[in-house]
Coordinates of C-alpha atoms and ligand atoms in Angstrom, one line a residue:
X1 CA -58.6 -11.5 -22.7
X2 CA -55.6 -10.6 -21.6
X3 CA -51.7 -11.5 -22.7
X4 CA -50.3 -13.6 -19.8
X5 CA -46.7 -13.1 -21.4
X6 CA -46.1 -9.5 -20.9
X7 CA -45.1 -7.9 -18.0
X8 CA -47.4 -5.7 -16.7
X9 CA -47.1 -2.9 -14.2
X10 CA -49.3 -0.6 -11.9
X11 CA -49.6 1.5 -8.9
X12 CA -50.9 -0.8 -6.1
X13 CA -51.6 1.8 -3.5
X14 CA -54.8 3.8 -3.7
X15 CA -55.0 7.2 -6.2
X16 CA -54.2 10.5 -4.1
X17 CA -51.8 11.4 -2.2
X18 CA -49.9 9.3 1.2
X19 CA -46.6 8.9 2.5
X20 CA -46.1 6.3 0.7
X21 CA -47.0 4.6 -3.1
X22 CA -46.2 1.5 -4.5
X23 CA -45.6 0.4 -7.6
X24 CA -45.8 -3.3 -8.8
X25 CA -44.2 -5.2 -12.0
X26 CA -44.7 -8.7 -12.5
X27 CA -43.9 -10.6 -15.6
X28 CA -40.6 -12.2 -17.1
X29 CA -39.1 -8.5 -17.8
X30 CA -40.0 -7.9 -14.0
X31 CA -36.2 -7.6 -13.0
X32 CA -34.8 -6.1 -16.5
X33 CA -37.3 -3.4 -15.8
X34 CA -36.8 -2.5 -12.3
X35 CA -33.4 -2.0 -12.6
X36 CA -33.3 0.0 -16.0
X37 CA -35.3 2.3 -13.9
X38 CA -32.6 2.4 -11.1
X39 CA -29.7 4.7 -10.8
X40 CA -26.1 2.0 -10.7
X41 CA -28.7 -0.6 -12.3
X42 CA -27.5 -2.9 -9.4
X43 CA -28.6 -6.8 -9.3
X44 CA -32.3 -7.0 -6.9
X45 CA -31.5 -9.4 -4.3
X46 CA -34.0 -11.5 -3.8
X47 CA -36.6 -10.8 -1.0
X48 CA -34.8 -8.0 0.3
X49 CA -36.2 -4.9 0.6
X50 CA -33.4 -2.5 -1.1
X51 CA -32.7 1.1 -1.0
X52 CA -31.9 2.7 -4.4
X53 CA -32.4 6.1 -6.8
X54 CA -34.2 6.4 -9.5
X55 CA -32.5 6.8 -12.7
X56 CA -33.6 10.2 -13.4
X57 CA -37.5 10.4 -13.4
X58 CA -38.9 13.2 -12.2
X59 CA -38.2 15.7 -14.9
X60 CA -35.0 17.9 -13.7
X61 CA -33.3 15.0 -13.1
X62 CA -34.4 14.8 -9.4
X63 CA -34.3 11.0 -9.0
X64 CA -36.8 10.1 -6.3
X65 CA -35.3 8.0 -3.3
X66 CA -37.4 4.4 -3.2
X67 CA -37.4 1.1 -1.3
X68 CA -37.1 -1.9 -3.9
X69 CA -38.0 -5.3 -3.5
X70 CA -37.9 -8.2 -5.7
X71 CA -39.8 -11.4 -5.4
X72 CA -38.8 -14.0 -7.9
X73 CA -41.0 -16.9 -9.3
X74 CA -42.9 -18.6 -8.1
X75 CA -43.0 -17.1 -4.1
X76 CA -44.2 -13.8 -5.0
X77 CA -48.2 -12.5 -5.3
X78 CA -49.2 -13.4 -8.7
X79 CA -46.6 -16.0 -9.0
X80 CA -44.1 -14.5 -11.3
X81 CA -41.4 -12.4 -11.0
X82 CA -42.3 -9.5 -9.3
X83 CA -40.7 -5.9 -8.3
X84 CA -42.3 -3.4 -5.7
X85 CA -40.9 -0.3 -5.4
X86 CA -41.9 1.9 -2.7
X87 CA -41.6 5.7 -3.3
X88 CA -42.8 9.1 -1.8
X89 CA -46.4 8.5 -2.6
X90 CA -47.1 11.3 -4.8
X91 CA -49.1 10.6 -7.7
X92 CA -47.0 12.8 -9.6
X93 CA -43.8 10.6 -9.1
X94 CA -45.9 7.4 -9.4
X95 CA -47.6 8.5 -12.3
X96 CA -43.6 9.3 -14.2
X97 CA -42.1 5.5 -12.5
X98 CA -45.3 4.0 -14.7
X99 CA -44.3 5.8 -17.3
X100 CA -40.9 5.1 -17.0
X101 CA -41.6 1.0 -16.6
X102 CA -44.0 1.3 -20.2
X103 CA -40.9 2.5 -21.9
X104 CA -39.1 0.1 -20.8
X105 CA -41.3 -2.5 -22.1
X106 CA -43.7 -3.2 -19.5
X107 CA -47.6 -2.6 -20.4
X108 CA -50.2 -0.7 -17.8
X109 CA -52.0 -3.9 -16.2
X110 CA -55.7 -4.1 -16.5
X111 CA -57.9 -4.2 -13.3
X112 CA -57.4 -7.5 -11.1
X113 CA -54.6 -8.2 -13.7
X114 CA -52.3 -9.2 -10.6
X115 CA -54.5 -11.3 -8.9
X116 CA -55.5 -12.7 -12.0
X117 CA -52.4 -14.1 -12.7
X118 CA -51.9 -15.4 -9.1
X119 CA -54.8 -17.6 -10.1
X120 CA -53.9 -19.0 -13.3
X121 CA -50.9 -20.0 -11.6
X122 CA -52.2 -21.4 -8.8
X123 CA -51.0 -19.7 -6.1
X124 CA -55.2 -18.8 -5.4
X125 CA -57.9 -20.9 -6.2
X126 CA -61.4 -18.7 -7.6
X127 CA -63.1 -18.4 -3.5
X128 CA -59.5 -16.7 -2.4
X129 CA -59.4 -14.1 -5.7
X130 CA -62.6 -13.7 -5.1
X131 CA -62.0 -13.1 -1.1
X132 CA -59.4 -10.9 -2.5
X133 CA -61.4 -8.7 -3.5
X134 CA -64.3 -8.6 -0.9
X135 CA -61.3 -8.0 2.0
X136 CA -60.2 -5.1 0.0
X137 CA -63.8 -4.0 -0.1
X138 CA -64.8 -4.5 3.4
X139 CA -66.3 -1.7 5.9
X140 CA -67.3 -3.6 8.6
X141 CA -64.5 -5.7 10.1
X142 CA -67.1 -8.8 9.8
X143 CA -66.8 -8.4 6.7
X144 CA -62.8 -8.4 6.5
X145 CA -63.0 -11.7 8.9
X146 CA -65.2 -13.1 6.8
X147 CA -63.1 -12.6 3.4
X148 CA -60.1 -13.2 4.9
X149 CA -61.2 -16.6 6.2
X150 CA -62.1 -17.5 3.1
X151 CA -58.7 -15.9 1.6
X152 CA -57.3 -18.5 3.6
X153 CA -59.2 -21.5 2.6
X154 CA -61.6 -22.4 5.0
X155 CA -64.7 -22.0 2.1
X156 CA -61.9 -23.8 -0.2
X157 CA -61.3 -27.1 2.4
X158 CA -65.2 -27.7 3.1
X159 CA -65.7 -27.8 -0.7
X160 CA -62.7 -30.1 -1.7
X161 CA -63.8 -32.2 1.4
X162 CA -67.2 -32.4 -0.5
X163 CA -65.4 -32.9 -3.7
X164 CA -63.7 -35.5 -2.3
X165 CA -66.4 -38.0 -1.4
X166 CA -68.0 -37.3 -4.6
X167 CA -65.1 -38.2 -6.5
X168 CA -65.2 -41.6 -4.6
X169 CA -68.5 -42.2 -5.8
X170 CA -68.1 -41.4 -9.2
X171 CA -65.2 -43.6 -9.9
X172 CA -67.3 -46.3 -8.3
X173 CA -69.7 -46.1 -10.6
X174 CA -67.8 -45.4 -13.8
X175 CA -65.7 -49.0 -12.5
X176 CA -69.3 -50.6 -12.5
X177 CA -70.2 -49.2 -16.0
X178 CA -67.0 -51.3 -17.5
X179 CA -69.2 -54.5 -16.7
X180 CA -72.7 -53.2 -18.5
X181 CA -74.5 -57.0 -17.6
X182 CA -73.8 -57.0 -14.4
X183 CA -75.8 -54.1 -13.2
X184 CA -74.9 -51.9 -10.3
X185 CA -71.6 -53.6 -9.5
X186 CA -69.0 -52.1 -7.1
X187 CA -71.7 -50.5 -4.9
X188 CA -75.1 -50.9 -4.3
X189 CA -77.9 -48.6 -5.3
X190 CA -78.6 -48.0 -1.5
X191 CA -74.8 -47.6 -0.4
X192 CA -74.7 -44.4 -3.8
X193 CA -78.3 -43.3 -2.1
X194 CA -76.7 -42.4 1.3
X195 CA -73.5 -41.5 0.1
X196 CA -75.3 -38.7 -2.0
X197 CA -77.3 -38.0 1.3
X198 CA -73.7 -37.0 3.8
X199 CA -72.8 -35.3 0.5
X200 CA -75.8 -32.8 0.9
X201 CA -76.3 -32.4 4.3
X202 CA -72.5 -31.3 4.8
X203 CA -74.2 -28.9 1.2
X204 CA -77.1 -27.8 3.3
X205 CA -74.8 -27.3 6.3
X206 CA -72.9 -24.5 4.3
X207 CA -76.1 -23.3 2.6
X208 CA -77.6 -22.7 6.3
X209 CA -75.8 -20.4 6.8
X210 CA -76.1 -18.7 3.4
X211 CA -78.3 -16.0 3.9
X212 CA -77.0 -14.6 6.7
X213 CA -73.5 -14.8 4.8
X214 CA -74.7 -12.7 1.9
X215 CA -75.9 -9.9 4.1
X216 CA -72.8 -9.7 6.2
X217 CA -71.1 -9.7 2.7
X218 CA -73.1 -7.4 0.4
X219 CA -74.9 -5.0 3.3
X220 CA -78.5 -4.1 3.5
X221 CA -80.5 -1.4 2.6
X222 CA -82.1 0.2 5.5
X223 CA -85.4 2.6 4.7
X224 CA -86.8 4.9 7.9
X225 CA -90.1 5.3 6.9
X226 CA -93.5 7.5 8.8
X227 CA -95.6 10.6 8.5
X228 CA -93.9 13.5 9.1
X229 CA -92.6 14.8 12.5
X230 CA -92.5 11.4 13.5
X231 CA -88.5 12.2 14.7
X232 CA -87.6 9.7 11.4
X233 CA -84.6 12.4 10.8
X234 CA -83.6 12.5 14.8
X235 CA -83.6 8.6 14.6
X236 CA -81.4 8.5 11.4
X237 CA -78.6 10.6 12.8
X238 CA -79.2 8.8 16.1
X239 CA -78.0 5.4 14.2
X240 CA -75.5 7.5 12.0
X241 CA -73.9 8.6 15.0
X242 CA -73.5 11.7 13.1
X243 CA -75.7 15.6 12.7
X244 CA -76.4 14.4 9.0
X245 CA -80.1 15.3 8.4
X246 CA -82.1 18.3 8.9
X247 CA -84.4 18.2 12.0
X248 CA -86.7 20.7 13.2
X249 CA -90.9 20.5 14.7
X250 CA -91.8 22.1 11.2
X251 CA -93.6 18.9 9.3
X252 CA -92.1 18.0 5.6
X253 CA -88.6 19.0 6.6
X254 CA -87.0 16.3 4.8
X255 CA -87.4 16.7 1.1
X256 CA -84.7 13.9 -0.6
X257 CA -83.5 11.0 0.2
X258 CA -80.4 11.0 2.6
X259 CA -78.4 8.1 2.6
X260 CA -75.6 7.3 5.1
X261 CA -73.7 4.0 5.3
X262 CA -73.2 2.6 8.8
X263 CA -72.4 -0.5 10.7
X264 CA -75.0 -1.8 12.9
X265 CA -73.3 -4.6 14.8
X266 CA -70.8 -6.0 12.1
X267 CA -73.7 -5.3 9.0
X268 CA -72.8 -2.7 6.7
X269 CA -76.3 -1.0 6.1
X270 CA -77.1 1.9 4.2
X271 CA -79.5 3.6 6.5
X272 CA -82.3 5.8 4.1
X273 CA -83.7 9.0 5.9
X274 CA -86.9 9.9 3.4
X275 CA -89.5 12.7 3.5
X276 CA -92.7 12.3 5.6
X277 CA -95.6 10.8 4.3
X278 CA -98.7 12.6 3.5
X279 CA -100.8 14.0 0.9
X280 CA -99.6 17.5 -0.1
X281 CA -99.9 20.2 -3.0
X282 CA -96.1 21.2 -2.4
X283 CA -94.6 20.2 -5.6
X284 CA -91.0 19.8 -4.0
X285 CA -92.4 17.9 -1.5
X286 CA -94.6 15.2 -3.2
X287 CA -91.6 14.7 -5.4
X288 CA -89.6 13.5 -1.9
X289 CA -92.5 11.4 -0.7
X290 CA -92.3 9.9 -4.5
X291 CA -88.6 9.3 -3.5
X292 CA -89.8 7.6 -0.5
X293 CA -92.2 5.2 -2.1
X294 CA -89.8 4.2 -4.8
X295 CA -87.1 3.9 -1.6
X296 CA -89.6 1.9 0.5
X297 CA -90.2 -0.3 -2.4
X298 CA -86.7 -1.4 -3.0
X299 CA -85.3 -1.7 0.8
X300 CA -84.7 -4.9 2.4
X301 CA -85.9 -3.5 5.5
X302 CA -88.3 -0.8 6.5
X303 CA -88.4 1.0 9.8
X304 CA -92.1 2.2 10.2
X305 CA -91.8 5.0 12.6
X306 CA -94.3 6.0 15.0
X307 CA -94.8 8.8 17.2
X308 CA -95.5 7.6 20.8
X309 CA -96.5 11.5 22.1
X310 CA -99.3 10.9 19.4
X311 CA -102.4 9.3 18.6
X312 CA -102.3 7.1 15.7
X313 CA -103.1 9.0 12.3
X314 CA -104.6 7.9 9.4
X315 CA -101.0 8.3 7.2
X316 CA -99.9 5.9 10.0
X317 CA -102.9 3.6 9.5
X318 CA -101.6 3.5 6.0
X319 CA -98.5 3.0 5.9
X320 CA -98.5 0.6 8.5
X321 CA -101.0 -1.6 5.8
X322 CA -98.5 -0.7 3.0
X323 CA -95.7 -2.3 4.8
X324 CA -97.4 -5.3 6.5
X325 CA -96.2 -7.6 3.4
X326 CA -92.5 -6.2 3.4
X327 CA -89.6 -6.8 6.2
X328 CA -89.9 -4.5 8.6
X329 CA -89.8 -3.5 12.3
X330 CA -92.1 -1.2 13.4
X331 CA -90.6 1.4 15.8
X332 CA -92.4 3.8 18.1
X333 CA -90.4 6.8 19.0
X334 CA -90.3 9.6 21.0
X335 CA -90.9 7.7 23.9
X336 CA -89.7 9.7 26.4
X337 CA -92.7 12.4 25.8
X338 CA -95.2 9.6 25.9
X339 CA -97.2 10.0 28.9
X340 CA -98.9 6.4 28.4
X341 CA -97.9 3.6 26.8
X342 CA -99.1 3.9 23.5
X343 CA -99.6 0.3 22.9
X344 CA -101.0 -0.3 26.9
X345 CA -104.0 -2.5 26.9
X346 CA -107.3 -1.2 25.9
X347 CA -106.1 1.9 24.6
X348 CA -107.8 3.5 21.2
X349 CA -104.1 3.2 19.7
X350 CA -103.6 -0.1 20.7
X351 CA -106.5 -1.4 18.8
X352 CA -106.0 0.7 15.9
X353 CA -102.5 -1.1 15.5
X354 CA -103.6 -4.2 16.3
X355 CA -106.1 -3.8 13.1
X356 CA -103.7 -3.2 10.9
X357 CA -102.0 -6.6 11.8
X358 CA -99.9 -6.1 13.9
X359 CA -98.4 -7.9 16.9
X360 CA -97.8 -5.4 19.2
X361 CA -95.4 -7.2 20.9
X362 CA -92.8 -6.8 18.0
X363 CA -92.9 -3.0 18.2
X364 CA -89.6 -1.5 18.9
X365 CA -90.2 1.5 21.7
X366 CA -87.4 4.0 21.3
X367 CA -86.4 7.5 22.0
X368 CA -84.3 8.6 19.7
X369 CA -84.2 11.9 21.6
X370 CA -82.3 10.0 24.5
X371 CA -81.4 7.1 22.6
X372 CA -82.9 5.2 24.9
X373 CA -83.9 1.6 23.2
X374 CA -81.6 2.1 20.3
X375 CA -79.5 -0.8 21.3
X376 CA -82.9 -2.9 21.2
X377 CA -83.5 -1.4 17.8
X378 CA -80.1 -2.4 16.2
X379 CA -80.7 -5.8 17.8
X380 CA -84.3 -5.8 15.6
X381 CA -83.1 -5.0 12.7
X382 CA -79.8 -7.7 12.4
X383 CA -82.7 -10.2 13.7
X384 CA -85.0 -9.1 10.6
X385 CA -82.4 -8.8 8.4
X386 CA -80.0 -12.2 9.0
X387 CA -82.5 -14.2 11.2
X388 CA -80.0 -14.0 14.1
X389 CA -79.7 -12.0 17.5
X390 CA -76.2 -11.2 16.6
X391 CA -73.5 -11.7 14.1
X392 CA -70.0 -12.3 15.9
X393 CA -68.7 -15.0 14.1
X394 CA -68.3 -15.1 10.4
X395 CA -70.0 -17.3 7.5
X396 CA -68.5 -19.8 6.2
X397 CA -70.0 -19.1 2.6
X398 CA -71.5 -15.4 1.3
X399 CA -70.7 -14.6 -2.3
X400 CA -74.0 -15.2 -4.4
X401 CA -72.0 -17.0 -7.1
X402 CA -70.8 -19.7 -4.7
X403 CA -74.2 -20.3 -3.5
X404 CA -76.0 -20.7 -6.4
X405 CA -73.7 -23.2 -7.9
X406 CA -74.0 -25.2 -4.4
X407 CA -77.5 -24.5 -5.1
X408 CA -77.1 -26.6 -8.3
X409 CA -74.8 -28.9 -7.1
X410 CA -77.6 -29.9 -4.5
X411 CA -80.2 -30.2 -7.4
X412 CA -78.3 -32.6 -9.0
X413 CA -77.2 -34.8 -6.3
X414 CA -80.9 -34.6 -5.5
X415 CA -81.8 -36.1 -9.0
X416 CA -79.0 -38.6 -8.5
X417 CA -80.0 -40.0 -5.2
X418 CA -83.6 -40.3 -6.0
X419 CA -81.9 -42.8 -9.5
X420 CA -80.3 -44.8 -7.6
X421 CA -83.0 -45.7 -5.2
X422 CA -85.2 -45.8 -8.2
X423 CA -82.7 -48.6 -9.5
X424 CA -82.3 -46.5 -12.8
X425 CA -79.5 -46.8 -15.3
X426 CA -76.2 -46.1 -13.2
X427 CA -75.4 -43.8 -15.8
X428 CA -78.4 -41.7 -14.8
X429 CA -76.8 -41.5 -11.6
X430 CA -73.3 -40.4 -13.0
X431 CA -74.2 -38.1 -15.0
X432 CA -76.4 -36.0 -12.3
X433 CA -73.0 -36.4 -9.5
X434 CA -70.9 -35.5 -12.8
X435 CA -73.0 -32.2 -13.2
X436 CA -72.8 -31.6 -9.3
X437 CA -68.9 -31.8 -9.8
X438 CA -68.8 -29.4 -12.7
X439 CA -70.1 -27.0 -10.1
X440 CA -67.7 -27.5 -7.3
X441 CA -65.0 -27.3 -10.1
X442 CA -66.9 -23.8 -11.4
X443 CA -66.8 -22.8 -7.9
X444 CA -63.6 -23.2 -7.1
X445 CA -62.3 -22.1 -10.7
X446 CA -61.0 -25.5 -11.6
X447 CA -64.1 -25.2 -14.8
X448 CA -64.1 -21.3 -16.0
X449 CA -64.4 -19.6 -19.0
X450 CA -63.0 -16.4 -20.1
X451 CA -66.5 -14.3 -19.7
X452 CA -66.7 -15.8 -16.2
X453 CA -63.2 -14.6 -15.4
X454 CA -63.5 -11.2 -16.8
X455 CA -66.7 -11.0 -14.9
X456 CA -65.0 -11.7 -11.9
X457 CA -62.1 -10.1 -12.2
X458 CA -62.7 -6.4 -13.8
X459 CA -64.3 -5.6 -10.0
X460 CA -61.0 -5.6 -8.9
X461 CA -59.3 -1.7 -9.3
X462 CA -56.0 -1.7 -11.1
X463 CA -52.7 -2.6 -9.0
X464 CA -55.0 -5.2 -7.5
Ligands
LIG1 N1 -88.8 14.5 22.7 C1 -88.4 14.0 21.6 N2 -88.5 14.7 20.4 C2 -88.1 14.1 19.3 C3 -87.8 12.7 19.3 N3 -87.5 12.4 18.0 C4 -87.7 13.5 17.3 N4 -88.1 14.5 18.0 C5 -88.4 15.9 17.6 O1 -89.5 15.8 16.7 C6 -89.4 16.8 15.7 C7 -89.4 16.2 14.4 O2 -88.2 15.4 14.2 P1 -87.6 15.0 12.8 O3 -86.6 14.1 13.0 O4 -87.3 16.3 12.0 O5 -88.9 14.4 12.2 P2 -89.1 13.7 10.7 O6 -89.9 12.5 10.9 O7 -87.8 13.6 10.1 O8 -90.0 14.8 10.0 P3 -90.1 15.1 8.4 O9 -88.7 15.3 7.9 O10 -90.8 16.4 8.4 O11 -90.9 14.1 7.8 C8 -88.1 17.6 16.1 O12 -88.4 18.7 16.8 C9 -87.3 16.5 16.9 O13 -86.4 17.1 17.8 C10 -87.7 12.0 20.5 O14 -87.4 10.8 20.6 N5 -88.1 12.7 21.6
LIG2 MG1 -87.0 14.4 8.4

């Protein structure tokens, strides 16, 4: 992968243009380089931000005015020696410092490079890179509470604390296996059985919460879905809070997809506007209800909209069959034209839903005209999505790698338990809470391998 010996240097703020752009060096040479870049190539003090000149960089000899810090090993980011310099945050100026830094000796750092480093020198187990990188990625600020819990080790302590008792168990048993004859000797098969037991319900506590974790981490994609003229476009900009797709009475206005991310109550969704559906010779249009099906087909949630001023259509009819299998709320708008309730009892419409299956109790009345019964809606679709009314605190655990591991982990203490009560081999037993260990070491990074890391790592941008 990559050397850990050289230094390595980047710009750390984002590309473009800002007030102002940073430029971090970490490595051995951190210092030596800094200052060769400096005009009076003073001595950094240490931890104090300093104001200095550059030595010349800009072309024309117009030496930019900067902020310098210097961090030395090991209380800096990645652990090392490192140099931030803060300068006017053109990427002109940054580009030339780079430049300036490589000829010095440093090399351009590869993405995560830093952060990489601030693990292998332990400054960050693999959960806090990892939360790293989703805080830096965040959109909702669930999702920056949520990373930055775990940047601070709250996903780290629950595992060690798991860790911990399984350690206990294991040097039990290996102690036992030094007297072969004896059989099960510092602890009784029973004692390992609900030992193993606390060890996965404190699993099954994190992995509870698992779901609802991964989609306040990774998002949802959100499809509006119905015949056309059914106000899906009106509804979409209604959630987007913003004029984003075409609406007029004409039916088959919208032709592509239109995609908008928005945050519906801490969950980063990508909301989907998509053409109506229907059967039609228009050869731009079938290709946008195409769209549409493949959309519908990949969502994790549908919104099957209906039109309350209307009786039910056959298009509705089918769709409403199409969806019954997939998540989905089913969402009657244009309520505030609806002279009856559509779904009152005894009416034709009512009985035409109820035949396709549905409980018309779970429909979602809305006008997205007055945006009256958005708030309900919003409250449907984090219920569908995450299986709870709402999503104010954060999850303990929501990064798909973690959870599968735990997923093994639980497997194998699974396989163990049911040994020990089984009076098999104790070695049967160790080697299953042995494999449930690897895990928690994969998890927290104490067990990786170089594809694992890169994997992990090349997500990051470079500076990071
Ligand atoms: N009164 C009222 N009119 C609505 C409502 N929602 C949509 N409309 C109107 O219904 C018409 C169709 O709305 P669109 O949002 O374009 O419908 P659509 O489902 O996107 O239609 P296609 O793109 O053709 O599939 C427009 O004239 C909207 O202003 C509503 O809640 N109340
Ligand atoms: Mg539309």
């Amino acid at each position: 992968m990559f050397s850990p010996d050289d230094t390595i240097v980047a710009i750390a703020t984002p590309p473009g243009r800002g007030g102002i752009g940073v430029i971090r060096i970490s490595g051995a040479e951190a210092h030596r380089v800094a200052t060769a870049l400096l005009a009076g190539q003073r001595r950094l003090e240490e931890r104090r931000a300093m104001f200095g000149r550059l030595a010349g960089v800009v072309s024309g000899g117009i030496g930019d005015e900067v902020v310098v810090t210097f961090f030395p090993s090991p209380h800096s980011y990645t652990g090392e020696n490192v140099v931030e310099i803060s300068a006017h945050g053109s990427p002109v100026v940054l580009r030339l410092i780079v430049e300036q830094a490589i000829a010095h000796g440093a090399r351009l750092a590869q993405p995560g490079e830093f952060t990489l480093r601030g693990f292998l020198n332990g400054k960050r187990d693999l959960v806090q890179s990892e939360a790293v990188a989703d805080l830096i990625d965040a959109v909702t600020p669930l999702q920056a509470r949520t990373a930055f819990d775990q940047l601070e080790g709250s996903l780290t302590q629950r595992i060690s604390r798991i860790d911990a008792s399984l350690f206990d168990l294991v040097a039990k048993l290996e102690a036992s296996l030094d007297f072969p004859d004896e059989g099960y000797h510092f602890i009784e098969p029973v004692a390992i059985a609900s030992s193993i037991a606390g060890v996965v319900s404190e699993i099954d506590a994190l992995l509870i919460d698992a779901q609802r974790g991964r989609m306040i981490r990774e998002g949802a994609t959100v499809v509006i879905a119905g015949r056309p003229n059914v106000g899906k476009s009106r509804l979409f900009n209604a959630l987007a809070g913003a004029d984003r797709a075409i609406v007029t009475d004409i039916p088959g206005t919208t032709r592509d997809l239109v995609t908008e991310r928005i945050d519906i109550d801490g969950l980063a969704v990508t909301l989907v506007d998509t053409a109506g559906v229907r059967d039609t010779l228009d050869v731009v249009e079938r290709e946008g209800v195409a769209r549409g099906d493949r959309a519908r087909s990949v969502a994790d949630l549908v919104l099957t909209v209906l039109d309350a001023s209307d009786a039910l259509t056959d298009d509705d009819t089918r769709l409403l069959t199409e969806t019954t299998t997939r998540p989905r709320v089913v969402v009657l708008n244009k309520m505030d034209l609806a002279t009856q309730s559509v779904t009152a009892p005894g009416g034709e419409v009512r009985q035409r839903l109820e035949s396709t299956g549905i409980d018309t109790r779970t429909i979602v009345p809305i006008s997205a005209a007055t945006s009256r019964g958005l708030g309900d809606l919003r409250g449907a679709i984090v219920q569908s999505l995450t299986g709870r009314e709402a999503l104010r605190d954060t999850a303990a655990i929501s990064n798909a790698r973690h959870i599968a591991l735990l997923d093994r982990a639980r497997t194998h203490l699974d396989a163990a338990r049911t040994s020990a009560l089984d009076q098999a081999p104790e070695e049967f037993v160790l080697s299953d809470l042995q494999s449930a260990q690897q895990s928690f070491a994969e998890i927290v990074g104490r067990h990786t391998t170089d594809d694992l890391l890169a994997h992990i790592f090349e997500r990051f941008c470079i500076g990071k």
